[in-house]
Amino acid sequence: MRHVWELVVPFFATLTRLDAVTKLCERLQSTLRCLDDQFRDLNRTRSKRTGSWTAYWTIRGKPAAAISILLLFL
């Protein structure tokens, strides 16, 4: 019986860790979606005034936001 517990306990501990990582990834994905929507809105308002700024925010803004969010989790 002892051998069964030695196999079962680490298995469930691994599942618990995987569940926590999955929840963290879902939260991160939700946050990135929200930021993506905000940058899209920013691009729409900027593009009405100056077309050149739209490309700048699209290329530069999203990676910078993603990196800053990832740093928050470290």
N, CA and C of each residue as an Amber inpcrd file, in Angstrom:
protein
   222
   0.8210000  -1.1920000   0.0000000   0.0000000   0.0000000   0.0000000
   0.8640000   1.2550000   0.0000000   2.0060000   1.1780000   0.6310000
   2.8860000   2.3330000   0.7010000   3.3640000   2.7370000  -0.6890000
   3.6220000   1.7680000  -1.5380000   4.1070000   2.0700000  -2.8830000
   3.0520000   2.8050000  -3.7080000   1.7990000   2.4860000  -3.4620000
   0.7150000   3.1700000  -4.1800000   0.7010000   4.6490000  -3.8120000
   0.8290000   4.9560000  -2.5160000   0.8340000   6.3480000  -2.0860000
   2.0410000   7.1020000  -2.6260000   3.1620000   6.4370000  -2.7440000
   4.3520000   7.0860000  -3.2900000   4.1520000   7.4780000  -4.7500000
   3.2740000   6.7840000  -5.4430000   2.9670000   7.1340000  -6.8300000
   1.8160000   8.1280000  -6.9380000   0.8190000   7.9850000  -6.0800000
  -0.3900000   8.8030000  -6.1870000  -0.1550000  10.2380000  -5.7250000
   0.5200000  10.4120000  -4.6080000   0.7100000  11.7530000  -4.0530000
   1.4790000  12.6690000  -5.0110000   2.6200000  12.2600000  -5.5570000
   3.2910000  13.1500000  -6.5120000   2.4520000  13.4200000  -7.7670000
   1.6600000  12.4390000  -8.1830000   0.8090000  12.6250000  -9.3540000
  -0.1980000  13.7510000  -9.1170000  -0.8790000  13.7280000  -7.9640000
  -1.8560000  14.7720000  -7.6710000  -1.1840000  16.1120000  -7.3920000
   0.0010000  16.0870000  -6.8260000   0.7390000  17.3330000  -6.6190000
   1.0910000  17.9670000  -7.9600000   1.4680000  17.1480000  -8.9250000
   1.7710000  17.6560000 -10.2650000   0.5210000  18.2250000 -10.9170000
  -0.6040000  17.5490000 -10.7680000  -1.8620000  18.0590000 -11.3280000
  -2.2350000  19.4030000 -10.7150000  -2.0060000  19.5550000  -9.4200000
  -2.3100000  20.8180000  -8.7520000  -1.4360000  21.9300000  -9.3020000
  -0.1590000  21.6540000  -9.5020000   0.7410000  22.6560000 -10.0730000
   0.3280000  23.0080000 -11.4950000  -0.0330000  22.0040000 -12.2780000
  -0.4570000  22.2560000 -13.6520000  -1.7330000  23.0880000 -13.6860000
  -2.6320000  22.8390000 -12.7480000  -3.8630000  23.6200000 -12.6710000
  -3.5490000  25.0790000 -12.3510000  -2.6110000  25.3030000 -11.4430000
  -2.2200000  26.6700000 -11.1000000  -1.5830000  27.3690000 -12.2940000
  -0.7370000  26.6640000 -13.0190000  -0.0970000  27.2450000 -14.2030000
  -1.1440000  27.5410000 -15.2710000  -2.1020000  26.6490000 -15.4380000
  -3.1670000  26.8670000 -16.4170000  -3.9770000  28.1060000 -16.0720000
  -4.3160000  28.2690000 -14.7960000  -5.0710000  29.4530000 -14.3750000
  -4.2600000  30.7230000 -14.5940000  -2.9680000  30.6750000 -14.3100000
  -2.1100000  31.8290000 -14.5350000  -2.0560000  32.1840000 -16.0130000
  -1.9370000  31.1730000 -16.8710000  -1.9060000  31.4180000 -18.3160000
  -3.2250000  31.9950000 -18.8070000  -4.3410000  31.5170000 -18.2650000
  -5.6450000  32.0550000 -18.6570000  -5.7700000  33.5150000 -18.2520000
  -5.3030000  33.8570000 -17.0540000  -5.3450000  35.2560000 -16.6120000
  -4.4630000  36.1310000 -17.4880000  -3.2850000  35.6360000 -17.8100000
  -2.3720000  36.3900000 -18.6620000  -2.9760000  36.5880000 -20.0440000
  -3.5790000  35.5480000 -20.5860000  -4.2040000  35.6440000 -21.9010000
  -5.3570000  36.6490000 -21.8720000  -6.1420000  36.6430000 -20.8180000
  -7.2440000  37.5920000 -20.6870000  -6.7240000  39.0220000 -20.6020000
  -5.6500000  39.2260000 -19.8440000  -5.0540000  40.5540000 -19.7210000
  -4.4990000  41.0290000 -21.0500000  -3.8380000  40.1380000 -21.7760000
  -3.2940000  40.5170000 -23.0790000  -4.4080000  40.8400000 -24.0700000
  -5.5300000  40.1110000 -24.0040000  -6.6730000  40.4240000 -24.8690000
  -7.2060000  41.8140000 -24.5640000  -7.2930000  42.1360000 -23.2810000
  -7.7750000  43.4530000 -22.8710000  -6.8440000  44.5490000 -23.3800000
  -5.5410000  44.3340000 -23.2320000  -4.5740000  45.3090000 -23.7430000
  -4.6470000  45.4290000 -25.2550000  -4.8540000  44.3230000 -25.9320000
  -4.9780000  44.3410000 -27.3800000  -6.1610000  45.2070000 -27.7990000
  -7.2850000  45.0690000 -27.0950000  -8.4600000  45.8950000 -27.3910000
  -8.1730000  47.3660000 -27.1310000  -7.4530000  47.6510000 -26.0470000
  -7.1280000  49.0430000 -25.7380000  -6.2180000  49.6430000 -26.7980000
  -5.2240000  48.8810000 -27.2630000  -4.3460000  49.3970000 -28.3050000
  -5.0940000  49.5750000 -29.6130000  -6.0630000  48.6920000 -29.8940000
  -6.8810000  48.8580000 -31.0970000  -7.6650000  50.1540000 -31.0350000
  -8.2620000  50.4400000 -29.8590000  -8.9940000  51.6950000 -29.6880000
  -8.0590000  52.8830000 -29.8380000  -6.8670000  52.7790000 -29.2770000
  -5.8800000  53.8470000 -29.4010000  -5.4960000  54.0490000 -30.8600000
  -5.3110000  52.9600000 -31.5830000  -4.9680000  53.0550000 -32.9970000
  -6.0770000  53.7220000 -33.7930000  -7.3240000  53.4270000 -33.4610000
  -8.4370000  54.0400000 -34.1840000  -8.4600000  55.5410000 -33.9650000
  -8.2590000  55.9710000 -32.7150000  -8.3040000  57.4070000 -32.4500000
  -7.0900000  58.1040000 -33.0410000  -5.9400000  57.4780000 -32.9880000
  -4.7470000  58.0890000 -33.5560000  -4.8120000  58.1390000 -35.0790000
  -5.3700000  57.1000000 -35.6860000  -5.3490000  57.0330000 -37.1420000
  -6.2290000  58.1090000 -37.7630000  -7.2050000  58.6180000 -37.0170000
  -8.0280000  59.7080000 -37.5440000  -7.2000000  60.9840000 -37.6790000
  -6.2660000  61.1790000 -36.7690000  -5.4460000  62.3930000 -36.7950000
  -4.1960000  62.2130000 -37.6570000  -3.4080000  61.2080000 -37.3240000
  -2.1570000  60.9840000 -38.0640000  -2.0300000  59.5130000 -38.3990000
  -1.9300000  59.1870000 -39.6450000  -1.8500000  57.7940000 -40.0740000
  -0.5420000  57.1250000 -39.7060000   0.5400000  57.8730000 -39.6150000
   1.8470000  57.2630000 -39.3700000   1.9700000  56.7190000 -37.9470000
   1.2550000  57.3150000 -36.9870000   1.3640000  56.8480000 -35.6110000
   0.7100000  55.4890000 -35.4140000  -0.2430000  55.1530000 -36.2680000
  -0.9250000  53.8670000 -36.1250000   0.0570000  52.7120000 -36.2420000
   0.9130000  52.7480000 -37.2410000   1.8960000  51.6770000 -37.4290000
   2.8610000  51.6250000 -36.2450000   3.2510000  52.7730000 -35.7160000
   4.1600000  52.8040000 -34.5740000   3.5400000  52.1020000 -33.3680000
   2.2970000  52.4450000 -33.0350000   1.6550000  51.8460000 -31.8690000
   1.3840000  50.3660000 -32.0730000   1.0550000  49.9800000 -33.2920000
   0.7670000  48.5730000 -33.5550000   2.0190000  47.7270000 -33.4050000
   3.1350000  48.2040000 -33.9230000   4.3690000  47.4230000 -33.8850000
   5.0400000  47.5250000 -32.5140000   5.1280000  48.7240000 -31.9870000
   5.8950000  48.9370000 -30.7540000   5.0840000  48.7220000 -29.4850000
   3.8060000  49.0240000 -29.5150000   3.0110000  49.0170000 -28.2890000
   2.7330000  47.6420000 -27.7220000   2.3250000  46.7110000 -28.5580000
   1.9000000  45.4000000 -28.0570000   3.0390000  44.5940000 -27.4450000
   4.1950000  44.4810000 -28.0980000   5.2830000  43.7430000 -27.4320000
   5.7170000  44.3970000 -26.1190000   5.7350000  45.7250000 -26.0920000
   6.1420000  46.4120000 -24.8650000   5.1500000  46.1310000 -23.7410000
   3.8630000  46.1190000 -24.0660000   2.8490000  45.8290000 -23.0490000
   2.9610000  44.3840000 -22.5750000   3.1850000  43.4740000 -23.4930000
   3.3040000  42.0600000 -23.1200000   4.5130000  41.8350000 -22.2190000
   5.6150000  42.4730000 -22.5360000   6.8300000  42.3200000 -21.7260000
   6.6160000  42.9080000 -20.3340000   5.9550000  44.0690000 -20.2600000
   5.7380000  44.6800000 -18.9460000   4.8200000  43.8230000 -18.0810000
   3.8270000  43.1740000 -18.6980000   2.9480000  42.2920000 -17.9230000
   3.7040000  41.0610000 -17.4610000   4.5270000  40.5020000 -18.3180000
   5.3050000  39.3310000 -17.9230000   6.2450000  39.6530000 -16.7660000
   6.8000000  40.8630000 -16.7620000   7.6850000  41.2540000 -15.6670000
   6.9240000  41.3680000 -14.3470000   5.6360000  41.7040000 -14.4070000
   4.8400000  41.7720000 -13.1850000   4.6980000  40.4110000 -12.5200000
   4.6860000  39.3520000 -13.3310000   4.5130000  38.0140000 -12.7810000
   5.8130000  37.4150000 -12.2660000   6.9480000  38.0180000 -12.5530000
   8.2320000  37.4620000 -12.0990000   8.5570000  37.8680000 -10.6780000
